[in-house]
Short mmCIF file of C-alpha atoms and ligand atoms in Angstrom, two decimals:
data_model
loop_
_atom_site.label_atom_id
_atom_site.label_comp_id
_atom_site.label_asym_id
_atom_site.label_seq_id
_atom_site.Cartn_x
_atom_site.Cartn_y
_atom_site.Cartn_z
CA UNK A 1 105.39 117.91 109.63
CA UNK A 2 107.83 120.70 107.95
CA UNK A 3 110.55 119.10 106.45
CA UNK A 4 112.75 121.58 108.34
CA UNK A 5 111.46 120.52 111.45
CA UNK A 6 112.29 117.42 111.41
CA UNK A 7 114.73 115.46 113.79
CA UNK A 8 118.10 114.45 112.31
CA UNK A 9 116.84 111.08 112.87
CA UNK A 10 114.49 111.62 110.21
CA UNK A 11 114.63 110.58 106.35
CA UNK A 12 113.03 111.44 103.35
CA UNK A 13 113.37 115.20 102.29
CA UNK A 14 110.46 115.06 99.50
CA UNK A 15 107.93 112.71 98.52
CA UNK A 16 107.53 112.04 94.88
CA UNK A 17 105.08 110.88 92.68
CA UNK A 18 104.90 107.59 90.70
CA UNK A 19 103.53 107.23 87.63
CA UNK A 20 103.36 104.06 85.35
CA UNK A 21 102.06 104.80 81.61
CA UNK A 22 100.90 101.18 79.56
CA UNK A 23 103.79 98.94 81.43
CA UNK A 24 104.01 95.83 79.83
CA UNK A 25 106.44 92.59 80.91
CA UNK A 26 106.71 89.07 79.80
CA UNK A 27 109.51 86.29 80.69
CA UNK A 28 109.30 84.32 77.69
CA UNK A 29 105.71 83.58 76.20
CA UNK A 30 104.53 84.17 79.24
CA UNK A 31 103.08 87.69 79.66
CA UNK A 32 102.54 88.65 82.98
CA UNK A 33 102.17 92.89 83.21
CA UNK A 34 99.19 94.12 80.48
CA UNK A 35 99.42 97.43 79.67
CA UNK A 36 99.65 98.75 83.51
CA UNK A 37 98.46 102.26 84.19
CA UNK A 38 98.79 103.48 87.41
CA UNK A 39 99.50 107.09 89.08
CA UNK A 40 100.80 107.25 93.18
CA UNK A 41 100.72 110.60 94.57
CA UNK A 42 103.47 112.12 96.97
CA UNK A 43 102.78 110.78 100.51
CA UNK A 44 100.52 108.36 99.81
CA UNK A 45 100.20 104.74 100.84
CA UNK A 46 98.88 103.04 98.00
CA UNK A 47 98.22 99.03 97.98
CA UNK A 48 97.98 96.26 95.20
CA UNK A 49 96.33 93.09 95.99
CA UNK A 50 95.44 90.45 93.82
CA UNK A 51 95.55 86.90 93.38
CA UNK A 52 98.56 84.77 93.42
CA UNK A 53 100.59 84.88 90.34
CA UNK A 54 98.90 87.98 89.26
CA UNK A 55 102.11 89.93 89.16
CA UNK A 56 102.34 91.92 92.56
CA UNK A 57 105.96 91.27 92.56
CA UNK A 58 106.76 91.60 89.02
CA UNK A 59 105.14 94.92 88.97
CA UNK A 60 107.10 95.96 92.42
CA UNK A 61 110.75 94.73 90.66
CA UNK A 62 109.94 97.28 87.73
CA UNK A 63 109.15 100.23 89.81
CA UNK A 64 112.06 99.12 91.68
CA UNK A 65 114.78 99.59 88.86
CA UNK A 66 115.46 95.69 90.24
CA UNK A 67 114.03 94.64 86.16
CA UNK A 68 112.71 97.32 82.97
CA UNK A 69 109.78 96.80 81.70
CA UNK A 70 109.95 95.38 77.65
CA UNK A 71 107.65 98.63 76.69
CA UNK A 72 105.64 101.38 78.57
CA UNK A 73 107.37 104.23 80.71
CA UNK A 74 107.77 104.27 84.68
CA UNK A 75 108.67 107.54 86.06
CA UNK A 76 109.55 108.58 89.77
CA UNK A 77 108.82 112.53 89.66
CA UNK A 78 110.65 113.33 86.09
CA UNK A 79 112.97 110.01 86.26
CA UNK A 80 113.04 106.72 85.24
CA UNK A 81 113.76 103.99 87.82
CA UNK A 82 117.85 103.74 87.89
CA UNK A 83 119.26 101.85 90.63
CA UNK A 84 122.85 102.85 88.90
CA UNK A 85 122.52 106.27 89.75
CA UNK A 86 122.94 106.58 93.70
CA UNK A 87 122.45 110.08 93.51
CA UNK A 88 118.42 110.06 91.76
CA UNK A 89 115.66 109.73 93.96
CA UNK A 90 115.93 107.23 96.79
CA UNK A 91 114.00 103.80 96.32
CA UNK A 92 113.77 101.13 98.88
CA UNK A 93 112.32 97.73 98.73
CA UNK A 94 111.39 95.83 101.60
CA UNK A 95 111.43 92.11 100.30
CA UNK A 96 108.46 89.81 101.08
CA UNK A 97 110.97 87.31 103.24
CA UNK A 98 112.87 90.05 105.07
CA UNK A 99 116.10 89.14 103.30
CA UNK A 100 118.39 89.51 106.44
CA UNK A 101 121.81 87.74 105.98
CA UNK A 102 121.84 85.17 108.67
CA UNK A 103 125.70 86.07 109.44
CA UNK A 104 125.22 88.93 110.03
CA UNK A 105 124.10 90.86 113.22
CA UNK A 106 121.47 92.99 113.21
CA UNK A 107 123.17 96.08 113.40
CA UNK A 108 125.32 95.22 110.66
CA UNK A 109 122.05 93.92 108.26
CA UNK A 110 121.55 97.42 108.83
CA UNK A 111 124.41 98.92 108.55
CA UNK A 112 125.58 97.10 105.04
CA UNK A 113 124.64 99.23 102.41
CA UNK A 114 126.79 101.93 104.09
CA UNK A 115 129.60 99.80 104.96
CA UNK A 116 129.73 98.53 101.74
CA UNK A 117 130.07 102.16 99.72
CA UNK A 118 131.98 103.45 102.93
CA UNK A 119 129.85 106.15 102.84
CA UNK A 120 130.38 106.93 106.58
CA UNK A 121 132.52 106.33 109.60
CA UNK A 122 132.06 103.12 111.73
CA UNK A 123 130.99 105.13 114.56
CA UNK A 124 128.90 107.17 112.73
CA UNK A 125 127.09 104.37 110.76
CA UNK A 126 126.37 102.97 114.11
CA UNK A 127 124.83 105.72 115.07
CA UNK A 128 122.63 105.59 112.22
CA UNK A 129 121.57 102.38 112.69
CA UNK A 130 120.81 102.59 115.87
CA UNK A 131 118.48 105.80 115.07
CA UNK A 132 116.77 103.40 112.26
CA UNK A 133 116.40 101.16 114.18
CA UNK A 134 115.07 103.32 117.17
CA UNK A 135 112.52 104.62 113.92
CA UNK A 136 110.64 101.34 113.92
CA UNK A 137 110.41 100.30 117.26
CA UNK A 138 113.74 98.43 118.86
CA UNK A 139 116.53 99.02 120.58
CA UNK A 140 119.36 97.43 121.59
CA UNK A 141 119.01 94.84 118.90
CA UNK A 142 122.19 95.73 116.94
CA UNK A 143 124.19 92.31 118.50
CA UNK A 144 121.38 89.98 118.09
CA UNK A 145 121.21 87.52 114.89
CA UNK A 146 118.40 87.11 112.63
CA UNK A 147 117.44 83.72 114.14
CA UNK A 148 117.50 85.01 117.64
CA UNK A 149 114.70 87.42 116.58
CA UNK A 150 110.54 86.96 116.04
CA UNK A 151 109.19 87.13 112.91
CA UNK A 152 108.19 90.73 113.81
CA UNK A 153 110.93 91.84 114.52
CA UNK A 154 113.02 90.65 111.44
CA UNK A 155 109.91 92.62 109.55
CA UNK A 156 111.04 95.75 111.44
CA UNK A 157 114.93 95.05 111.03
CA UNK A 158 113.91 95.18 107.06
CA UNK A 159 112.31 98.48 107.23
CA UNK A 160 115.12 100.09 109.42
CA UNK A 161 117.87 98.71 106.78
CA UNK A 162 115.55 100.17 103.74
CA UNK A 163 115.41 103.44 106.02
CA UNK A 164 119.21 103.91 106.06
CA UNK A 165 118.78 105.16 102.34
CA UNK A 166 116.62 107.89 103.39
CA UNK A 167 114.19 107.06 101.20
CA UNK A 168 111.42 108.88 99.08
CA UNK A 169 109.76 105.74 98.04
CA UNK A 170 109.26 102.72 99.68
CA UNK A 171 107.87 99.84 98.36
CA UNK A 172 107.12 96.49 100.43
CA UNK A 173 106.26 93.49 99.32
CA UNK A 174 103.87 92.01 101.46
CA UNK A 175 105.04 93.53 104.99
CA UNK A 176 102.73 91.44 107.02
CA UNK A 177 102.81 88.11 105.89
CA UNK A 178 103.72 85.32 108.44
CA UNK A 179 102.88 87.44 110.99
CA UNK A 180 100.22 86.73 114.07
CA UNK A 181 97.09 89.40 113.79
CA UNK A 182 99.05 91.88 116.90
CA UNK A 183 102.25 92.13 115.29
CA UNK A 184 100.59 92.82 111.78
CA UNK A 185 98.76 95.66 113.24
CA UNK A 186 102.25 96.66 114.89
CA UNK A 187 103.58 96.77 111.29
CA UNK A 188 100.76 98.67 109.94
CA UNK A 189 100.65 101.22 112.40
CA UNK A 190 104.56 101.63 111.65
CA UNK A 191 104.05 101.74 108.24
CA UNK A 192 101.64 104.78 108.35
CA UNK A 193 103.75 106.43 111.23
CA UNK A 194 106.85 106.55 108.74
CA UNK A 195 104.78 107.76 106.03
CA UNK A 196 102.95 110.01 108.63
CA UNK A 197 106.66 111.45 109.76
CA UNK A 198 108.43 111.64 107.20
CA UNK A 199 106.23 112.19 104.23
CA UNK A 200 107.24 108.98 102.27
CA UNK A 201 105.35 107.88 99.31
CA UNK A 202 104.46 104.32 100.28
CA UNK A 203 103.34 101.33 97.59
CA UNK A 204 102.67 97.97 99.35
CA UNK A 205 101.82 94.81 97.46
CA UNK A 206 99.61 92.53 100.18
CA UNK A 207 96.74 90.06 101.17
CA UNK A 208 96.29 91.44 103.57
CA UNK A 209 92.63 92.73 103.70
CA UNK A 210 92.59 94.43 107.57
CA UNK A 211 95.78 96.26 106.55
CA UNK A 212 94.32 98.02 102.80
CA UNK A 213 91.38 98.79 104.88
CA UNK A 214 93.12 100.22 107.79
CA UNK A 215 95.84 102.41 106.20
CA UNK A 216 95.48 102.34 102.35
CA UNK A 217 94.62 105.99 100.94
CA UNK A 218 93.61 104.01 98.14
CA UNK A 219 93.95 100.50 96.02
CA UNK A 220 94.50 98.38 92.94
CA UNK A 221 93.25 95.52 92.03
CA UNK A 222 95.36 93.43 89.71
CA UNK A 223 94.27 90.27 87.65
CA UNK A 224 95.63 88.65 85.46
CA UNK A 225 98.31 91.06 84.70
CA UNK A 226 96.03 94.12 84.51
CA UNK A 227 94.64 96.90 87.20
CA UNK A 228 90.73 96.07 87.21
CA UNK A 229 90.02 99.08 89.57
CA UNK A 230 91.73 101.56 91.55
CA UNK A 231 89.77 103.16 94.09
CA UNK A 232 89.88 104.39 97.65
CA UNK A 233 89.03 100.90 99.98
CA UNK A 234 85.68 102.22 100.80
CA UNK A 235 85.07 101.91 96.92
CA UNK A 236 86.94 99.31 95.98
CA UNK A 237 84.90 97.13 98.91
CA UNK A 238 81.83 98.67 97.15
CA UNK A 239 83.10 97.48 93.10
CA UNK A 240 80.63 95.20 91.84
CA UNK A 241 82.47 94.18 89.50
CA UNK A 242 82.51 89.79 90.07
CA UNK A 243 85.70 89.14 89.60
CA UNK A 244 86.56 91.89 92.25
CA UNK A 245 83.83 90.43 94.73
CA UNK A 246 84.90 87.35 94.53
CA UNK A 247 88.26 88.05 95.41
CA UNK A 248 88.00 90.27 98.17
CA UNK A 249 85.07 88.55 99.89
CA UNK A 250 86.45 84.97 99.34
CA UNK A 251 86.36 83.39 102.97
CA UNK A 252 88.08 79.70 103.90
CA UNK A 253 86.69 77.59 106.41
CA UNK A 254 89.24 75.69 108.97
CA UNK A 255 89.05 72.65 106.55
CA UNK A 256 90.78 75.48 103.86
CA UNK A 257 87.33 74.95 102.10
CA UNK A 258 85.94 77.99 100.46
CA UNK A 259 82.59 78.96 101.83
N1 LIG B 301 111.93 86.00 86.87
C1 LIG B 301 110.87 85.37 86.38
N2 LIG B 301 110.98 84.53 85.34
C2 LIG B 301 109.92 83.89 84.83
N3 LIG B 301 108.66 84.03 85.28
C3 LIG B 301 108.47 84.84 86.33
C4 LIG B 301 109.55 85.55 86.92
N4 LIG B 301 109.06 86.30 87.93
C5 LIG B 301 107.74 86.06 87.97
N5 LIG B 301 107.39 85.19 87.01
C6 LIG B 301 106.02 84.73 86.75
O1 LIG B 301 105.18 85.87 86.70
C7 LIG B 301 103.91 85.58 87.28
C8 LIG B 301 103.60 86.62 88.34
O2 LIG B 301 104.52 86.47 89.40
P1 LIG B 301 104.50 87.40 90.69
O3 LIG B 301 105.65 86.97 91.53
O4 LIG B 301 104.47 88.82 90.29
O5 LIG B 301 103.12 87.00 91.37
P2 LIG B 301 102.42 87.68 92.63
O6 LIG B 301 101.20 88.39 92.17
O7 LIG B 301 103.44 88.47 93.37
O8 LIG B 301 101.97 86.38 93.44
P3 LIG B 301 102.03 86.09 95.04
O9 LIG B 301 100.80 86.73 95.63
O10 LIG B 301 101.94 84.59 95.11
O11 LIG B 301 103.31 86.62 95.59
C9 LIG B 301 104.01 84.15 87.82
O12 LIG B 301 103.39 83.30 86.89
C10 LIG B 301 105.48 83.87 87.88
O13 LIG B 301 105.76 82.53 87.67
MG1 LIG B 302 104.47 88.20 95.16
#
């Protein structure tokens, strides 16, 4: 969709492009990110999967701005990650557990990042946060609490509050986890509708082998610390690389045996 046509409930203006040149990061001996090479292009949803511990969320926090990497370059279209600088290209993260504040309401988990800079008027924030939240699926939310709502939901809450930034990039870490197999497919659909809609560039970090297949434009594998292949699923699926087999074609029996 043009840009200009867009509704004012709409956010990103431009997609940008992500590009990560050798990206290395340890925390004490222990290095976790090897050397990490990795281009995203505007408007794409691009996945990571990978084993546990592999450093999914390490490599998330450094595109993020959240932590620097100790050497390599990250750039977001012709910038470095800067969380400092409000006015560089919008970034959101939607965090693995949701990170709603309990005491808080809905409406104002959604709300907060504007309250907190007063960037806008009370009525006018709520009218933002009710259009984010309209953006990914509820409404009439804004007086519930966190515990009142399904796991689902609280997913969705996350996205609307990383919404309010009008973002250009968002990046979630694992946005279907916990979830039951309907709601995850809920989430998908709305990941690719915001991405569809608004034209943002879209990196999620999952397990979640139904999703990468369903919506990914294309995926890296990381292991170890380093990308093993980046491909579109079809050819990822297709790697025969062992290491790569093995982890995407690993199945558990009830027991939590592997077959
Ligand atoms: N702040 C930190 N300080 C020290 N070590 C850390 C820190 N953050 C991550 N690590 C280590 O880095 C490694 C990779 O962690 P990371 O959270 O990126 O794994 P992951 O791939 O996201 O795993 P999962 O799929 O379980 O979420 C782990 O060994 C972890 O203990
Ligand atoms: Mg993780």
């Amino acid at each position: 969709m043009p840009i200009s046509s867009q509704s004012e409930n709409s956010v990103s203006s431009e997609a940008v492009r992500v590009r990560l040149k050798d990206v290395c990061k340890s925390y004490g001996a222990q290095v976790v990110l090897k050397n990490v090479n990795l281009q995203v292009e505007p408007g794409e949803i691009f996945a990571i999967m990978g084993p546990s511990g592999s450093g999914k969320s390490v490599l998330l926090r450094q595109i993020s701005g959240l932590e620097s990497p100790d050497s390599g370059e990250i750039w977001i279209n012709d910038r470095h990650p800067d969380l400092s600088r409000a006015d560089q290209t919008r970034v959101a993260m939607v965090f693995q557990s949701g990170a709603l504040l309990s005491s808080l309401t809905v409406g104002e988990n959604v709300g907060l990042f504007l309250e907190e800079h007063r960037l806008k008027s009370k009525k006018e924030i709520g009218r933002i946060v009710s259009a984010k939240l309209k953006a990914v699926g509820l409404e009439g939310v804004e007086a519930k609490f966190p515990s009142e709502l399904s796991g689902g939901m609280k997913k969705r809450v996350s996205i609307a509050r990383a919404l309010v930034i009008e973002p250009q990039l968002i990046l979630y870490d694992e946005p279907t986890s916990e979830l039951d197999p309907v709601s995850a497919v809920t989430i998908g659909q709305e990941i690719c509708r915001l991405r569809d809609t608004l034209a943002i560039t879209t990196i999620m970090v999952t397990h979640d082998r139904d999703l990468v297949q369903g919506i990914a434009d294309r995926v890296a594998i990381i292991i170890d610390g380093k990308i093993v292949a980046i491909g579109t699923p079809k050819e990822i699926w297709a790697n025969q690389n062992r290491k790569i087999k093995d982890f995407l074609h690993i199945n558990f029996k009830f027991d939590n045996t592997i077959l």
